[in-house]
CSV table of C-alpha atoms in Angstrom, one decimal:
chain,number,residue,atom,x,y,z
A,1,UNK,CA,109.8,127.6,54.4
A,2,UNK,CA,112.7,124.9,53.8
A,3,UNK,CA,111.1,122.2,56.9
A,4,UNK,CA,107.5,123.2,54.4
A,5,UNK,CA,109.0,122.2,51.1
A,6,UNK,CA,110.5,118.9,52.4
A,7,UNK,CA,107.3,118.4,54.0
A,8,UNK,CA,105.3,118.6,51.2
A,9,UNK,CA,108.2,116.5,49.1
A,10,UNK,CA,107.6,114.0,51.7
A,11,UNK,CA,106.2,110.3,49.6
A,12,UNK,CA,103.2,109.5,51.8
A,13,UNK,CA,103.2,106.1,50.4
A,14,UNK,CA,107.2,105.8,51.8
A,15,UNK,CA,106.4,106.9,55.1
A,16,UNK,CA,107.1,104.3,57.8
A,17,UNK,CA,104.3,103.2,60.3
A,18,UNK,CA,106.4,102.1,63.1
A,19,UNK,CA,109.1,104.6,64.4
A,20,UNK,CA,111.9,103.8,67.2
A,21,UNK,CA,113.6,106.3,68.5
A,22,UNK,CA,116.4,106.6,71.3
A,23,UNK,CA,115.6,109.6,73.1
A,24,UNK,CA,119.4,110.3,74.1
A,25,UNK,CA,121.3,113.6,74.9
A,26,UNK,CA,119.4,115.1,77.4
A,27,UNK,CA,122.2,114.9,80.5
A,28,UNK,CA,124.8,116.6,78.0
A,29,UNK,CA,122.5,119.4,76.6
A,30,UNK,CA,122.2,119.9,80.8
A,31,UNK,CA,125.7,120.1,81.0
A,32,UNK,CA,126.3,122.2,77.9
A,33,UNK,CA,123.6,124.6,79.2
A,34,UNK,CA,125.1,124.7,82.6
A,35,UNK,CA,122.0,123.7,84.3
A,36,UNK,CA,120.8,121.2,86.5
A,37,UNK,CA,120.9,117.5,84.5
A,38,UNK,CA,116.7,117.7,86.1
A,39,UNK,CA,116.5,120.9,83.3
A,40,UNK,CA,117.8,118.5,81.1
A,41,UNK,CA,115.1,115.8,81.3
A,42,UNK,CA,112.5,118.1,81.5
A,43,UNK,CA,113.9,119.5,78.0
A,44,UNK,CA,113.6,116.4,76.9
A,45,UNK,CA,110.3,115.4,77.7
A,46,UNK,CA,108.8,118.4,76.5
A,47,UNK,CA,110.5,117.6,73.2
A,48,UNK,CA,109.0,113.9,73.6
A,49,UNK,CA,105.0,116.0,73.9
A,50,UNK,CA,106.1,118.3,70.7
A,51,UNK,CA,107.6,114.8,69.0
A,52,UNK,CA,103.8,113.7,69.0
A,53,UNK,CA,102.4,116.0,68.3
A,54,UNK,CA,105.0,115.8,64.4
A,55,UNK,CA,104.1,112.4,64.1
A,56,UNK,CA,100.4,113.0,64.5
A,57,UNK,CA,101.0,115.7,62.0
A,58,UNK,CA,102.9,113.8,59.6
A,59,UNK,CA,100.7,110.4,59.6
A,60,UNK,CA,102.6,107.8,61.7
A,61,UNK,CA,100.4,105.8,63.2
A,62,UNK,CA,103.0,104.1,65.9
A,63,UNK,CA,106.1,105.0,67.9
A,64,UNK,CA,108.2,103.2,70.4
A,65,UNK,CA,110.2,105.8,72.6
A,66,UNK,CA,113.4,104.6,75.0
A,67,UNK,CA,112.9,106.6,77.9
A,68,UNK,CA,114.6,104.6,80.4
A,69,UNK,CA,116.5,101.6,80.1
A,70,UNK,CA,117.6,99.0,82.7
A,71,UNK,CA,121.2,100.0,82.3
A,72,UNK,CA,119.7,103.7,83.4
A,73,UNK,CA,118.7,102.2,86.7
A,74,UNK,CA,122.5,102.3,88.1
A,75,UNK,CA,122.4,106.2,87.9
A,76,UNK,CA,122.2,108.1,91.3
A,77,UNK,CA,118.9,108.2,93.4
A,78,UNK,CA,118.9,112.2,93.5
A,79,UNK,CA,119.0,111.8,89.6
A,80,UNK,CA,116.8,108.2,89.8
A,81,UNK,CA,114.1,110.1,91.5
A,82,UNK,CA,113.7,113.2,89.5
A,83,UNK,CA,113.9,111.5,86.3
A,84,UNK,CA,110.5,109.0,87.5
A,85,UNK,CA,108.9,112.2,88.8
A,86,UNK,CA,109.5,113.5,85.0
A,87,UNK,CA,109.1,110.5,83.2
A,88,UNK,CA,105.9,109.9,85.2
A,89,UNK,CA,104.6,113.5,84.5
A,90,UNK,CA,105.5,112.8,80.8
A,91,UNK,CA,103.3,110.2,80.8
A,92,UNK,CA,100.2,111.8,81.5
A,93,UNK,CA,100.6,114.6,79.6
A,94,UNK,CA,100.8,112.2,76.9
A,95,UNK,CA,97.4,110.6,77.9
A,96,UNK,CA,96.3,113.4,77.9
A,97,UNK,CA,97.4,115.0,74.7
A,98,UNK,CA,95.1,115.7,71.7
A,99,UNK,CA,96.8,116.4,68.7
A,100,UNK,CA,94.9,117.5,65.7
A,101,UNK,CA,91.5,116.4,68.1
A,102,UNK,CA,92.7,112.6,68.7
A,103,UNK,CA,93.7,111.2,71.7
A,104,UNK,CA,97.0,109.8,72.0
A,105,UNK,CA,96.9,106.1,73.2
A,106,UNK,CA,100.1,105.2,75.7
A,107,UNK,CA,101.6,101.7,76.4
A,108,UNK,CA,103.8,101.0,78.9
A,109,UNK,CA,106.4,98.4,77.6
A,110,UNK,CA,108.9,97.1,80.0
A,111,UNK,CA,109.5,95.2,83.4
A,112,UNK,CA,107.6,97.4,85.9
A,113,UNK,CA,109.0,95.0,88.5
A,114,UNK,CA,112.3,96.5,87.8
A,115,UNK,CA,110.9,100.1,88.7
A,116,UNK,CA,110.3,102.1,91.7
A,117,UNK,CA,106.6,101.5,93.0
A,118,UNK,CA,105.1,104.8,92.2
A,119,UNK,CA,106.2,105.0,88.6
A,120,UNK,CA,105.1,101.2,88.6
A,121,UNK,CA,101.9,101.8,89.6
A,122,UNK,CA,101.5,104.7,87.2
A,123,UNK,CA,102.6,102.7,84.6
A,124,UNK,CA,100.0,99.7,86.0
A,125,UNK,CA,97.1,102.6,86.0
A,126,UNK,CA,97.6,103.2,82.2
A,127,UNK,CA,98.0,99.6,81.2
A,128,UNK,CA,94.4,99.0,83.1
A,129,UNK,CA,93.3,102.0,81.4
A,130,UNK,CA,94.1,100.7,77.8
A,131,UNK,CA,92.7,97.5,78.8
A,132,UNK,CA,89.5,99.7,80.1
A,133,UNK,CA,89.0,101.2,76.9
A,134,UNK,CA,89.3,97.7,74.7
A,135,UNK,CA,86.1,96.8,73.8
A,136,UNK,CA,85.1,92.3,73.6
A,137,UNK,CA,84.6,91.3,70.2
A,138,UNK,CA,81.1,91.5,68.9
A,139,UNK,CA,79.4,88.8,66.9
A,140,UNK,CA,78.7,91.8,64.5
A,141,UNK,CA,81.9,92.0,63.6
A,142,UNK,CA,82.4,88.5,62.9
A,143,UNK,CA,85.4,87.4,65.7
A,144,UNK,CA,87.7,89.4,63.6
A,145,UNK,CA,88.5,91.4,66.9
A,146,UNK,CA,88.4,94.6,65.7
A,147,UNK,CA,85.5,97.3,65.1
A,148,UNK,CA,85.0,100.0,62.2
A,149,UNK,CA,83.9,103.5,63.0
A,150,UNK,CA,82.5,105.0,60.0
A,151,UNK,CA,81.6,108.4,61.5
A,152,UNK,CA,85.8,108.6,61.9
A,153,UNK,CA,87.3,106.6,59.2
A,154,UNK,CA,89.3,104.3,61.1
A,155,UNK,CA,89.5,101.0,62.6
A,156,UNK,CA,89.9,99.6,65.8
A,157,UNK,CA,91.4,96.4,66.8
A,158,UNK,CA,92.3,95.1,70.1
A,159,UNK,CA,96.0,94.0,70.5
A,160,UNK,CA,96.9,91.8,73.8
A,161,UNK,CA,100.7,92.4,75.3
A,162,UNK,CA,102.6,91.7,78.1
A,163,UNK,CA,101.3,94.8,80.2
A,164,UNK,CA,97.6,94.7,79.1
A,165,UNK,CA,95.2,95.1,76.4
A,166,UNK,CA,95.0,98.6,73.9
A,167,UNK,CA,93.0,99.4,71.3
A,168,UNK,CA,95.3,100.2,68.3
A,169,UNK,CA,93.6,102.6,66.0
A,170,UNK,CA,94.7,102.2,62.2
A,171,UNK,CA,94.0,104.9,60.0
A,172,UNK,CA,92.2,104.0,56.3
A,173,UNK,CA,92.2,106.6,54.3
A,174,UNK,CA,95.8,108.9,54.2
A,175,UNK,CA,93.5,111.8,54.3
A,176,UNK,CA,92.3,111.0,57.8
A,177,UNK,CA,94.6,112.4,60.6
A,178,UNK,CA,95.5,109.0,62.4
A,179,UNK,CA,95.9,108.3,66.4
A,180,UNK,CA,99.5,107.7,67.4
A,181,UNK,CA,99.9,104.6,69.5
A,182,UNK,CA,102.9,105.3,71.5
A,183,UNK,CA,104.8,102.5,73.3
A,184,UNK,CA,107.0,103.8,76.2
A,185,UNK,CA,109.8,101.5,76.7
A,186,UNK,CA,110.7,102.4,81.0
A,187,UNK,CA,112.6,100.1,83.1
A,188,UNK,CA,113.1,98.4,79.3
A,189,UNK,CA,116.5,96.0,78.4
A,190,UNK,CA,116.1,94.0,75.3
A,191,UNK,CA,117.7,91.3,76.4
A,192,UNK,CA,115.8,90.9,79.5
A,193,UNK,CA,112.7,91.1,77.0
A,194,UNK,CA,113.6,88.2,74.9
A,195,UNK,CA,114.6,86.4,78.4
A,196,UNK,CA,110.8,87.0,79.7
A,197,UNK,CA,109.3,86.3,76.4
A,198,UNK,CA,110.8,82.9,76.1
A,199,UNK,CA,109.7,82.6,79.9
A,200,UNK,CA,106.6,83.2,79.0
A,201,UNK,CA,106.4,80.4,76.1
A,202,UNK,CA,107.9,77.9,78.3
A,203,UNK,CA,105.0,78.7,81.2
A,204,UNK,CA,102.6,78.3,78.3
A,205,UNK,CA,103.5,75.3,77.0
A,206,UNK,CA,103.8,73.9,80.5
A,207,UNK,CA,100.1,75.5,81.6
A,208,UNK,CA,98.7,73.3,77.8
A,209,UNK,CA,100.8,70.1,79.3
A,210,UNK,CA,103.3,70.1,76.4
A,211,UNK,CA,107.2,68.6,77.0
A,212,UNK,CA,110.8,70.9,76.7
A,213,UNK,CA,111.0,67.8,73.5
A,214,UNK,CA,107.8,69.3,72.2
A,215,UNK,CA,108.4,73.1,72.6
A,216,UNK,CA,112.3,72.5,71.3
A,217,UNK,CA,110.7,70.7,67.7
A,218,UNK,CA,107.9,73.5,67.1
A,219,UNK,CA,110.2,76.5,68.1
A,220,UNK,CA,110.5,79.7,65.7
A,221,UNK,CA,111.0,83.1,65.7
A,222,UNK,CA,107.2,83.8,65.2
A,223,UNK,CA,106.9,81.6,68.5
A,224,UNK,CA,109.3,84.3,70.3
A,225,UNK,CA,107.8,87.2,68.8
A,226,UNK,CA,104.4,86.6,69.7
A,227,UNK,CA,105.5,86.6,73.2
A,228,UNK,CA,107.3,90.0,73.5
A,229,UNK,CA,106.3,93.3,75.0
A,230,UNK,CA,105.3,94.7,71.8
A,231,UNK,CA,103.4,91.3,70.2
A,232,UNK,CA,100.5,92.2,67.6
A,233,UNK,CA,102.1,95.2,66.7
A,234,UNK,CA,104.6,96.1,63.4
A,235,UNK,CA,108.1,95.6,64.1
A,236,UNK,CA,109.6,99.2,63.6
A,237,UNK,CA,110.3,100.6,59.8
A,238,UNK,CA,112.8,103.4,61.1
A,239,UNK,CA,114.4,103.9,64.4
A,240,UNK,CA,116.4,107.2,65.2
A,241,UNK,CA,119.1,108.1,67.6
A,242,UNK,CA,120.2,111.6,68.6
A,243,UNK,CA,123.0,113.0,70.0
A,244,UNK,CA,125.6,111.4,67.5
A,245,UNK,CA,125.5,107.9,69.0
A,246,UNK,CA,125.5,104.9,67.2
A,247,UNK,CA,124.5,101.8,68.8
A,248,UNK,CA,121.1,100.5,70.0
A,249,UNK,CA,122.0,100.0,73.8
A,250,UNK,CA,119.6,97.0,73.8
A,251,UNK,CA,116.4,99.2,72.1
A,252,UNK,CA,114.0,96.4,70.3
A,253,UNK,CA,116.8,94.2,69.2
A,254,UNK,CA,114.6,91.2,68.0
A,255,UNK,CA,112.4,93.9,66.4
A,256,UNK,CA,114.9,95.9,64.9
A,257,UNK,CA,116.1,93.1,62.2
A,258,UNK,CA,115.3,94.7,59.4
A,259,UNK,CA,114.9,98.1,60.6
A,260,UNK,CA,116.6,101.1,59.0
A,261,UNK,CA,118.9,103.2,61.4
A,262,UNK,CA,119.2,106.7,60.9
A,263,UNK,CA,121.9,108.8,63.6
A,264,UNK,CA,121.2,112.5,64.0
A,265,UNK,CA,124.1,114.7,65.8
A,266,UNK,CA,121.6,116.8,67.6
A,267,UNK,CA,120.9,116.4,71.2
A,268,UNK,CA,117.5,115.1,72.2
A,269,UNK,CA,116.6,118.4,73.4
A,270,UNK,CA,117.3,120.2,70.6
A,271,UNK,CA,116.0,117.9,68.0
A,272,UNK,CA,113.9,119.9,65.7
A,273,UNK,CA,110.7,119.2,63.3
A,274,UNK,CA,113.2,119.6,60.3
A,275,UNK,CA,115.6,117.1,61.4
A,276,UNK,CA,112.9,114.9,62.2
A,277,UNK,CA,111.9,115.2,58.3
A,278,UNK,CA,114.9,115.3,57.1
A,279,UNK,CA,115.1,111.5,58.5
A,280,UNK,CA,111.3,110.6,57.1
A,281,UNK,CA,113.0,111.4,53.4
A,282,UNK,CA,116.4,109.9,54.0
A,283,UNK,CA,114.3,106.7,54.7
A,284,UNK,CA,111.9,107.2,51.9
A,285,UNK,CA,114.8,107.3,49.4
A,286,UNK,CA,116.3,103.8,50.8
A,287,UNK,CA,115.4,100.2,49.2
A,288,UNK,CA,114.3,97.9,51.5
A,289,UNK,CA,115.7,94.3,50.6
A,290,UNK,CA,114.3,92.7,54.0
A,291,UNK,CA,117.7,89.9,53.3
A,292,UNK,CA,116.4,89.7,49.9
């Protein structure tokens, strides 16, 4: 009854549209449970499948989840393997997930080089499968590159990003239950995604036959941001750690500017739908100033 009322309390017109969140905990709820640190991330992603299925619930359209970072590669190979196994299983179950009737559309974001080759080539199989379902633009709907379905209430537009093409669907109407686009960041350092997005400006510019002078003179942050993993979509509103943590360990650091933080004590695992609302209002009551 309580996680109902602050539901309903909830200010849809506060709610954010882009949520991070460091999926963190799951190794010490293992060891706290005595079990196997595999039982813990399996805990955790079935809490990742029940987290989408909230956010489908509660109307956010986009989430960026930090399943496995770069610094995460240094772990042990017993633990290395069954971690891809999961994250890898996680993955299609998200595919394949329909929450409230809607598919769930899943983005790899992160150097699969970086990655063992069958988590890779899972990863490669969805981006092909986003850039599959992207549909050319039609002179019909005037080179905006996007499409309205008026049987659904929604629009579709195609973004481009480092790992392939998706169609992002954007809800227009807050009565219509919206897709969630979710982003897996796997085999993901922020760092090493500003380093490859600048990389990929420089080969740019050289491919259009313009000088280092050139590129140096016309250089800004929108020139940066339109070359990381996540270009064309929303930087993120709200981004959430568990497990009592406070730091970003590298999670969207040129996105996360202006982002509000919120820290929750509970362990991934055990995160619950209340605590995940209980964050939705604590950002609905902050002011934004954006450096303002």
């Amino acid at each position: 009854m309580y996680e109902s009322r602050l539901s309903r309390a909830l200010p849809r017109d506060r709610m954010p549209q882009h949520i991070g969140v460091v999926v963190d905990g799951n190794r010490r709820w293992a060891k706290l449970a005595g079990t196997p640190t595999a039982d813990g991330h399996l805990a955790g992603a079935n809490k990742i499948v029940e987290f989408i299925d909230w956010c489908a619930d509660l109307g956010i359209p986009t989430v960026t989840l930090y399943m496995l970072s770069t610094d995460n590669m240094n772990r042990s190979a017993d633990e290395l393997d069954q971690l891809m196994e999961i994250i890898g299983d996680t993955l299609d179950r998200l595919a394949e997930s329909r929450p409230g009737g809607r598919p769930v559309r899943v983005h790899p974001v992160g150097a699969l080089e970086m990655l063992p080759e069958p988590l890779a080539a899972r990863l490669r199989q969805l981006g092909e499968r986003n850039a599959a379902a992207a549909e050319p633009v039609s002179e019909a709907s005037g080179g905006r590159g996007d499409d309205t379905d008026t049987g659904t209430g929604t629009e579709a537009e195609t973004v481009t990003t480092r790992t392939g093409s998706i169609r992002r669907i954007v809800r227009r109407s807050r009565e219509q239950a919206p897709v969630v686009h979710v982003n897996v960041a796997v085999g993901y350092g922020g760092r090493q995604e500003i380093v490859d997005a600048v990389k990929e400006l420089l080969r740019d510019a050289e491919t259009a036959g313009r000088g280092l002078a050139e590129v140096a003179e016309e250089l800004t942050p929108g020139s940066i941001s339109q070359w990381l993993y996540t270009r064309g979509q929303p930087d993120p509103d709200l981004i959430i750690r568990t497990s009592g943590e406070q730091r970003l360990s590298g999670f969207l650091m040129w996105q996360s500017a202006y982002s509000e933080f919120y820290f929750c004590e509970a362990l991934w695992p055990d995160f619950r739908r209340v605590d995940f609302v209980r964050a939705l209002r604590d950002y609905a009551q902050r002011q934004r100033r954006f450096g303002s």
